[in-house]
Amino acid sequence: MISPYVDCASARDSAARFVTRHCPWADLDAVQLVVTELTANALRHTDGWWRLRLSAESDVFSVELDDSSPVFPEARTPDFTGGGGGFGWPMVLSLAGRVEVRPTPAGKSVRAIWSHEPEAA
């Protein structure tokens, strides 16, 4: 699924519908938090376009956000005094099973991946 989104809420809602339909095994709360964080960062830290892609296979679900900034996300000390951030990237890294960041010709792509673990028989 590839769609243009105007804000974090519409991206998060679309992700919820996608997960419910295509990979109900995925942790919906974790997916929504990751989508919110990635889209908020794209809105906050880029001056250009961004695109969210959701994909599902039988045992893998991914959220991929491409944006126009070549600057990779990096962990920084959280600002507990208010408003300074520093919480989102560590949260993304802890909620997704795996996170990949790669440069693209027009910026970068951040991909959060969840794998479905089959239940033991």
Coordinates of N, CA, C and O in Angstrom, one line a residue:
M1 N 0.8 -1.2 0.0 CA 0.0 0.0 0.0 C 0.9 1.2 0.0 O 1.8 1.4 0.8
I2 N 0.7 2.1 -0.9 CA 1.4 3.4 -1.0 C 0.3 4.5 -1.0 O -0.5 4.5 -1.9
S3 N 0.4 5.4 -0.1 CA -0.6 6.5 -0.1 C 0.0 7.8 0.3 O 0.9 7.8 1.2
P4 N -0.4 8.9 -0.2 CA 0.0 10.2 0.3 C -0.8 10.6 1.6 O -2.0 10.4 1.6
Y5 N -0.1 11.0 2.6 CA -0.8 11.4 3.8 C -0.6 12.8 4.1 O 0.5 13.4 3.8
V6 N -1.5 13.5 4.8 CA -1.4 14.8 5.1 C -0.8 15.0 6.5 O -0.1 15.9 6.8
D7 N -1.2 14.0 7.4 CA -0.8 14.1 8.8 C -0.5 12.8 9.4 O -0.8 11.7 8.8
C8 N 0.0 12.8 10.7 CA 0.3 11.5 11.4 C -1.0 10.7 11.6 O -1.0 9.5 11.6
A9 N -2.1 11.4 12.0 CA -3.3 10.7 12.3 C -3.9 9.9 11.2 O -4.3 8.7 11.3
S10 N -3.9 10.4 10.0 CA -4.4 9.7 8.8 C -3.5 8.5 8.5 O -3.9 7.5 8.1
A11 N -2.1 8.7 8.6 CA -1.2 7.7 8.3 C -1.4 6.5 9.4 O -1.4 5.4 9.0
R12 N -1.5 6.9 10.6 CA -1.7 5.9 11.7 C -3.0 5.1 11.5 O -3.1 3.9 11.6
D13 N -4.1 5.8 11.1 CA -5.4 5.1 10.9 C -5.3 4.2 9.7 O -5.9 3.1 9.7
S14 N -4.7 4.6 8.6 CA -4.5 3.7 7.5 C -3.7 2.5 7.8 O -4.0 1.4 7.4
A15 N -2.6 2.7 8.6 CA -1.8 1.6 9.1 C -2.6 0.6 9.9 O -2.5 -0.6 9.7
A16 N -3.5 1.1 10.7 CA -4.3 0.2 11.6 C -5.3 -0.6 10.7 O -5.4 -1.8 10.9
R17 N -5.9 0.0 9.7 CA -6.8 -0.7 8.8 C -6.0 -1.8 8.0 O -6.4 -2.9 7.9
F18 N -4.8 -1.5 7.6 CA -3.9 -2.4 6.8 C -3.5 -3.6 7.7 O -3.7 -4.7 7.3
V19 N -3.1 -3.3 8.9 CA -2.7 -4.4 9.8 C -3.8 -5.3 10.1 O -3.7 -6.5 10.1
T20 N -5.0 -4.7 10.5 CA -6.2 -5.5 10.8 C -6.5 -6.5 9.7 O -6.9 -7.6 9.9
R21 N -6.4 -6.0 8.4 CA -6.8 -6.8 7.3 C -5.8 -7.8 6.8 O -6.1 -8.9 6.5
H22 N -4.5 -7.4 6.9 CA -3.5 -8.2 6.2 C -2.5 -9.0 7.2 O -1.9 -9.9 6.8
C23 N -2.4 -8.5 8.4 CA -1.5 -9.2 9.3 C -2.0 -8.9 10.8 O -1.3 -8.2 11.5
P24 N -3.1 -9.6 11.1 CA -3.6 -9.4 12.5 C -2.7 -9.8 13.6 O -3.0 -9.5 14.7
W25 N -1.7 -10.6 13.3 CA -0.8 -11.1 14.3 C 0.2 -10.0 14.7 O 0.8 -10.1 15.8
A26 N 0.3 -8.9 14.0 CA 1.2 -7.8 14.3 C 0.7 -7.0 15.5 O -0.5 -6.9 15.7
D27 N 1.5 -6.5 16.3 CA 1.2 -5.7 17.5 C 0.7 -4.3 17.0 O 1.5 -3.4 16.7
L28 N -0.6 -4.1 17.0 CA -1.2 -2.9 16.4 C -0.7 -1.7 17.1 O -0.4 -0.6 16.5
D29 N -0.6 -1.7 18.4 CA -0.2 -0.5 19.2 C 1.2 -0.1 18.8 O 1.5 1.0 18.6
A30 N 2.1 -1.1 18.7 CA 3.5 -0.9 18.3 C 3.6 -0.3 16.9 O 4.3 0.7 16.7
V31 N 2.8 -0.9 16.0 CA 2.8 -0.4 14.6 C 2.3 1.1 14.6 O 3.0 1.9 13.9
Q32 N 1.2 1.4 15.3 CA 0.7 2.7 15.3 C 1.7 3.7 15.9 O 1.9 4.9 15.4
L33 N 2.4 3.3 16.9 CA 3.4 4.2 17.5 C 4.6 4.5 16.6 O 5.0 5.6 16.4
V34 N 5.0 3.4 15.9 CA 6.1 3.6 15.0 C 5.7 4.5 13.8 O 6.4 5.4 13.4
V35 N 4.5 4.2 13.2 CA 4.0 5.1 12.1 C 3.9 6.5 12.6 O 4.3 7.4 11.8
T36 N 3.4 6.8 13.7 CA 3.2 8.1 14.2 C 4.6 8.8 14.4 O 4.8 9.9 14.0
E37 N 5.6 8.1 14.9 CA 6.9 8.6 15.2 C 7.6 8.9 13.8 O 8.2 10.0 13.6
L38 N 7.6 8.0 12.9 CA 8.2 8.2 11.6 C 7.6 9.3 10.8 O 8.3 10.1 10.2
T39 N 6.3 9.4 10.8 CA 5.7 10.5 10.1 C 5.9 11.8 10.7 O 6.1 12.8 10.1
A40 N 5.8 11.8 12.1 CA 6.0 13.1 12.8 C 7.4 13.6 12.5 O 7.7 14.8 12.3
N41 N 8.4 12.7 12.5 CA 9.8 13.1 12.2 C 9.9 13.6 10.8 O 10.7 14.6 10.6
A42 N 9.3 13.0 9.9 CA 9.3 13.4 8.5 C 8.7 14.8 8.4 O 9.3 15.7 7.7
L43 N 7.6 15.1 9.0 CA 7.0 16.4 9.0 C 7.9 17.4 9.7 O 8.0 18.6 9.2
R44 N 8.5 17.1 10.8 CA 9.3 18.0 11.6 C 10.7 18.3 11.0 O 11.2 19.4 11.1
H45 N 11.3 17.3 10.4 CA 12.7 17.4 10.0 C 13.0 17.5 8.5 O 14.1 17.5 8.1
T46 N 11.9 17.5 7.7 CA 12.2 17.6 6.2 C 11.4 18.8 5.7 O 10.3 19.1 6.2
D47 N 11.9 19.4 4.6 CA 11.2 20.5 4.0 C 10.4 20.0 2.8 O 9.7 20.8 2.1
G48 N 10.6 18.7 2.4 CA 10.0 18.3 1.2 C 9.0 17.2 1.4 O 8.3 17.2 2.4
W49 N 9.0 16.2 0.5 CA 8.0 15.2 0.4 C 8.3 14.0 1.4 O 9.5 13.9 1.8
W50 N 7.4 13.2 1.7 CA 7.6 12.0 2.3 C 6.5 11.0 1.9 O 5.4 11.4 1.4
R51 N 6.8 9.7 2.0 CA 5.9 8.7 1.5 C 6.0 7.5 2.5 O 7.0 7.0 2.8
L52 N 4.8 7.0 2.9 CA 4.7 5.8 3.8 C 4.3 4.6 2.9 O 3.3 4.7 2.2
R53 N 5.0 3.5 3.1 CA 4.6 2.3 2.4 C 4.4 1.2 3.5 O 5.2 1.0 4.4
L54 N 3.3 0.4 3.3 CA 3.1 -0.7 4.2 C 3.0 -1.9 3.4 O 2.5 -1.9 2.3
S55 N 3.7 -3.0 3.8 CA 3.6 -4.2 3.1 C 3.5 -5.4 4.0 O 4.0 -5.4 5.1
A56 N 2.9 -6.5 3.5 CA 2.7 -7.7 4.3 C 2.9 -8.9 3.5 O 2.4 -8.9 2.3
E57 N 3.6 -9.8 4.0 CA 3.8 -11.2 3.4 C 3.2 -12.1 4.5 O 2.8 -11.7 5.5
S58 N 3.3 -13.4 4.2 CA 2.7 -14.3 5.2 C 3.3 -14.2 6.6 O 2.5 -14.4 7.5
D59 N 4.6 -13.9 6.7 CA 5.1 -13.9 8.0 C 6.0 -12.6 8.3 O 6.7 -12.6 9.3
V60 N 5.9 -11.6 7.5 CA 6.6 -10.4 7.6 C 5.7 -9.2 7.3 O 5.0 -9.2 6.3
F61 N 5.8 -8.2 8.2 CA 5.1 -6.9 8.0 C 6.1 -5.8 8.1 O 7.0 -5.8 8.9
S62 N 6.0 -4.8 7.2 CA 6.9 -3.7 7.3 C 6.2 -2.3 7.0 O 5.2 -2.2 6.3
V63 N 6.8 -1.4 7.7 CA 6.4 0.0 7.6 C 7.7 0.7 7.0 O 8.7 0.6 7.6
E64 N 7.6 1.4 5.9 CA 8.7 2.0 5.3 C 8.4 3.5 5.0 O 7.4 3.8 4.3
L65 N 9.2 4.4 5.5 CA 8.9 5.8 5.3 C 10.1 6.3 4.5 O 11.3 6.3 4.9
D66 N 9.8 6.9 3.3 CA 10.8 7.5 2.5 C 10.6 9.0 2.7 O 9.5 9.5 2.7
D67 N 11.7 9.8 2.8 CA 11.6 11.2 2.8 C 12.7 11.9 2.1 O 13.6 11.3 1.6
S68 N 12.6 13.2 2.0 CA 13.5 14.0 1.2 C 14.8 14.4 1.9 O 15.7 15.0 1.3
S69 N 14.9 14.0 3.1 CA 16.1 14.4 3.9 C 17.2 13.3 3.8 O 16.9 12.1 4.1
P70 N 18.4 13.6 3.5 CA 19.5 12.6 3.5 C 20.0 12.3 4.9 O 20.8 11.4 5.1
V71 N 19.6 13.0 5.9 CA 20.1 12.9 7.3 C 19.4 11.7 8.0 O 18.2 11.6 8.1
F72 N 20.3 10.7 8.4 CA 19.8 9.5 9.1 C 19.3 9.9 10.5 O 19.9 10.7 11.2
P73 N 18.3 9.2 11.0 CA 18.0 9.4 12.4 C 19.1 8.9 13.3 O 19.8 8.0 13.0
E74 N 19.2 9.6 14.5 CA 20.2 9.1 15.4 C 19.7 9.3 16.9 O 18.9 10.2 17.1
A75 N 20.1 8.5 17.7 CA 19.7 8.6 19.1 C 20.4 9.8 19.7 O 21.5 10.1 19.4
R76 N 19.6 10.5 20.6 CA 20.2 11.6 21.3 C 19.6 11.5 22.8 O 18.6 10.9 23.0
T77 N 20.2 12.3 23.6 CA 19.8 12.3 25.0 C 18.4 12.9 25.1 O 18.2 14.0 24.6
P78 N 17.5 12.2 25.7 CA 16.1 12.7 25.8 C 16.1 14.0 26.6 O 16.8 14.2 27.6
D79 N 15.2 14.9 26.2 CA 15.1 16.2 26.9 C 13.9 16.1 27.8 O 12.7 16.1 27.4
F80 N 14.1 15.9 29.1 CA 13.1 15.8 30.1 C 12.5 17.1 30.6 O 11.6 17.2 31.4
T81 N 13.1 18.2 30.1 CA 12.6 19.5 30.5 C 11.4 20.0 29.7 O 10.8 21.0 30.0
G82 N 11.1 19.3 28.6 CA 9.9 19.6 27.8 C 10.2 20.1 26.4 O 10.9 21.0 26.3
G83 N 9.7 19.4 25.5 CA 9.7 19.9 24.1 C 10.9 19.6 23.3 O 10.9 19.8 22.1
G84 N 12.0 19.1 23.9 CA 13.2 18.9 23.1 C 13.4 17.6 22.4 O 14.3 17.4 21.6
G85 N 12.5 16.6 22.7 CA 12.5 15.4 22.0 C 13.6 14.4 22.5 O 14.1 14.5 23.6
G86 N 14.0 13.5 21.6 CA 15.0 12.5 21.9 C 14.4 11.2 22.4 O 15.1 10.3 22.7
F87 N 13.1 11.1 22.3 CA 12.4 9.8 22.8 C 12.0 8.9 21.6 O 12.0 7.7 21.8
G88 N 11.8 9.5 20.5 CA 11.1 8.7 19.4 C 12.0 7.6 18.8 O 11.5 6.5 18.6
W89 N 13.2 8.0 18.4 CA 14.1 7.0 17.7 C 14.3 5.8 18.6 O 14.2 4.6 18.1
P90 N 14.7 5.9 19.8 CA 14.9 4.7 20.7 C 13.6 3.9 20.8 O 13.6 2.7 20.8
M91 N 12.4 4.6 20.8 CA 11.1 3.9 20.8 C 10.9 3.1 19.6 O 10.5 1.9 19.6
V92 N 11.2 3.7 18.4 CA 11.1 2.9 17.1 C 12.0 1.7 17.2 O 11.5 0.6 16.8
L93 N 13.2 1.8 17.6 CA 14.1 0.7 17.6 C 13.7 -0.4 18.6 O 13.9 -1.6 18.3
S94 N 13.0 0.0 19.7 CA 12.6 -1.0 20.6 C 11.3 -1.7 20.2 O 11.0 -2.8 20.6
L95 N 10.4 -1.0 19.5 CA 9.1 -1.6 19.2 C 9.1 -2.5 17.9 O 8.4 -3.4 17.9
A96 N 10.0 -2.2 17.0 CA 10.0 -3.0 15.8 C 11.0 -4.1 16.0 O 11.9 -4.0 16.8
G97 N 10.8 -5.2 15.3 CA 11.7 -6.4 15.4 C 13.1 -6.0 14.8 O 14.1 -6.4 15.3
R98 N 13.1 -5.2 13.8 CA 14.3 -4.8 13.1 C 14.0 -3.5 12.4 O 12.9 -3.2 11.9
V99 N 15.0 -2.6 12.4 CA 14.9 -1.3 11.7 C 16.1 -1.2 10.8 O 17.3 -1.4 11.2
E100 N 15.8 -0.7 9.5 CA 16.9 -0.5 8.5 C 16.8 0.9 8.0 O 15.6 1.4 7.8
V101 N 17.9 1.6 7.8 CA 17.9 2.9 7.3 C 18.9 2.9 6.1 O 20.0 2.4 6.3
R102 N 18.4 3.4 5.0 CA 19.3 3.4 3.8 C 19.2 4.7 3.0 O 18.1 5.3 3.0
P103 N 20.3 5.1 2.4 CA 20.1 6.3 1.6 C 19.4 6.0 0.3 O 19.4 4.9 -0.2
T104 N 18.7 7.0 -0.2 CA 18.1 6.9 -1.6 C 18.6 8.1 -2.4 O 19.1 9.0 -1.9
P105 N 18.4 8.0 -3.7 CA 18.9 9.1 -4.5 C 18.2 10.5 -4.1 O 18.8 11.5 -4.3
A106 N 17.0 10.4 -3.5 CA 16.3 11.7 -3.2 C 16.2 11.9 -1.7 O 15.5 12.8 -1.3
G107 N 16.9 11.1 -0.9 CA 16.8 11.3 0.6 C 17.2 10.1 1.3 O 18.4 9.6 1.2
K108 N 16.3 9.5 2.0 CA 16.5 8.2 2.8 C 15.2 7.4 2.9 O 14.1 8.0 2.7
S109 N 15.4 6.2 3.4 CA 14.3 5.3 3.6 C 14.5 4.7 5.0 O 15.6 4.2 5.3
V110 N 13.5 4.7 5.8 CA 13.5 4.0 7.1 C 12.5 2.9 7.1 O 11.3 3.2 6.8
R111 N 12.9 1.7 7.4 CA 12.0 0.6 7.3 C 12.0 -0.2 8.7 O 13.1 -0.6 9.2
A112 N 10.8 -0.3 9.2 CA 10.6 -1.0 10.5 C 9.9 -2.4 10.1 O 9.0 -2.4 9.3
I113 N 10.5 -3.5 10.6 CA 10.0 -4.8 10.2 C 9.6 -5.6 11.4 O 10.3 -5.6 12.4
W114 N 8.5 -6.3 11.3 CA 8.0 -7.2 12.3 C 7.9 -8.6 11.6 O 7.4 -8.7 10.5
S115 N 8.4 -9.6 12.3 CA 8.2 -11.0 11.8 C 7.2 -11.8 12.7 O 7.2 -11.6 13.9
H116 N 6.4 -12.6 12.0 CA 5.5 -13.4 12.7 C 6.1 -14.7 13.1 O 6.7 -15.4 12.3
E117 N 6.1 -14.9 14.4 CA 6.7 -16.2 15.0 C 5.5 -17.2 15.0 O 4.5 -17.0 15.7
P118 N 5.6 -18.3 14.3 CA 4.6 -19.3 14.4 C 4.4 -19.8 15.8 O 5.4 -20.0 16.5
E119 N 3.2 -20.1 16.2 CA 3.0 -20.7 17.5 C 3.5 -22.1 17.6 O 3.4 -22.9 16.6
A120 N 4.1 -22.5 18.7 CA 4.6 -23.8 18.9 C 3.4 -24.8 18.9 O 2.3 -24.5 19.5
A121 N 3.6 -25.9 18.4 CA 2.6 -27.0 18.4 C 2.6 -27.8 19.6 O 3.5 -27.9 20.4

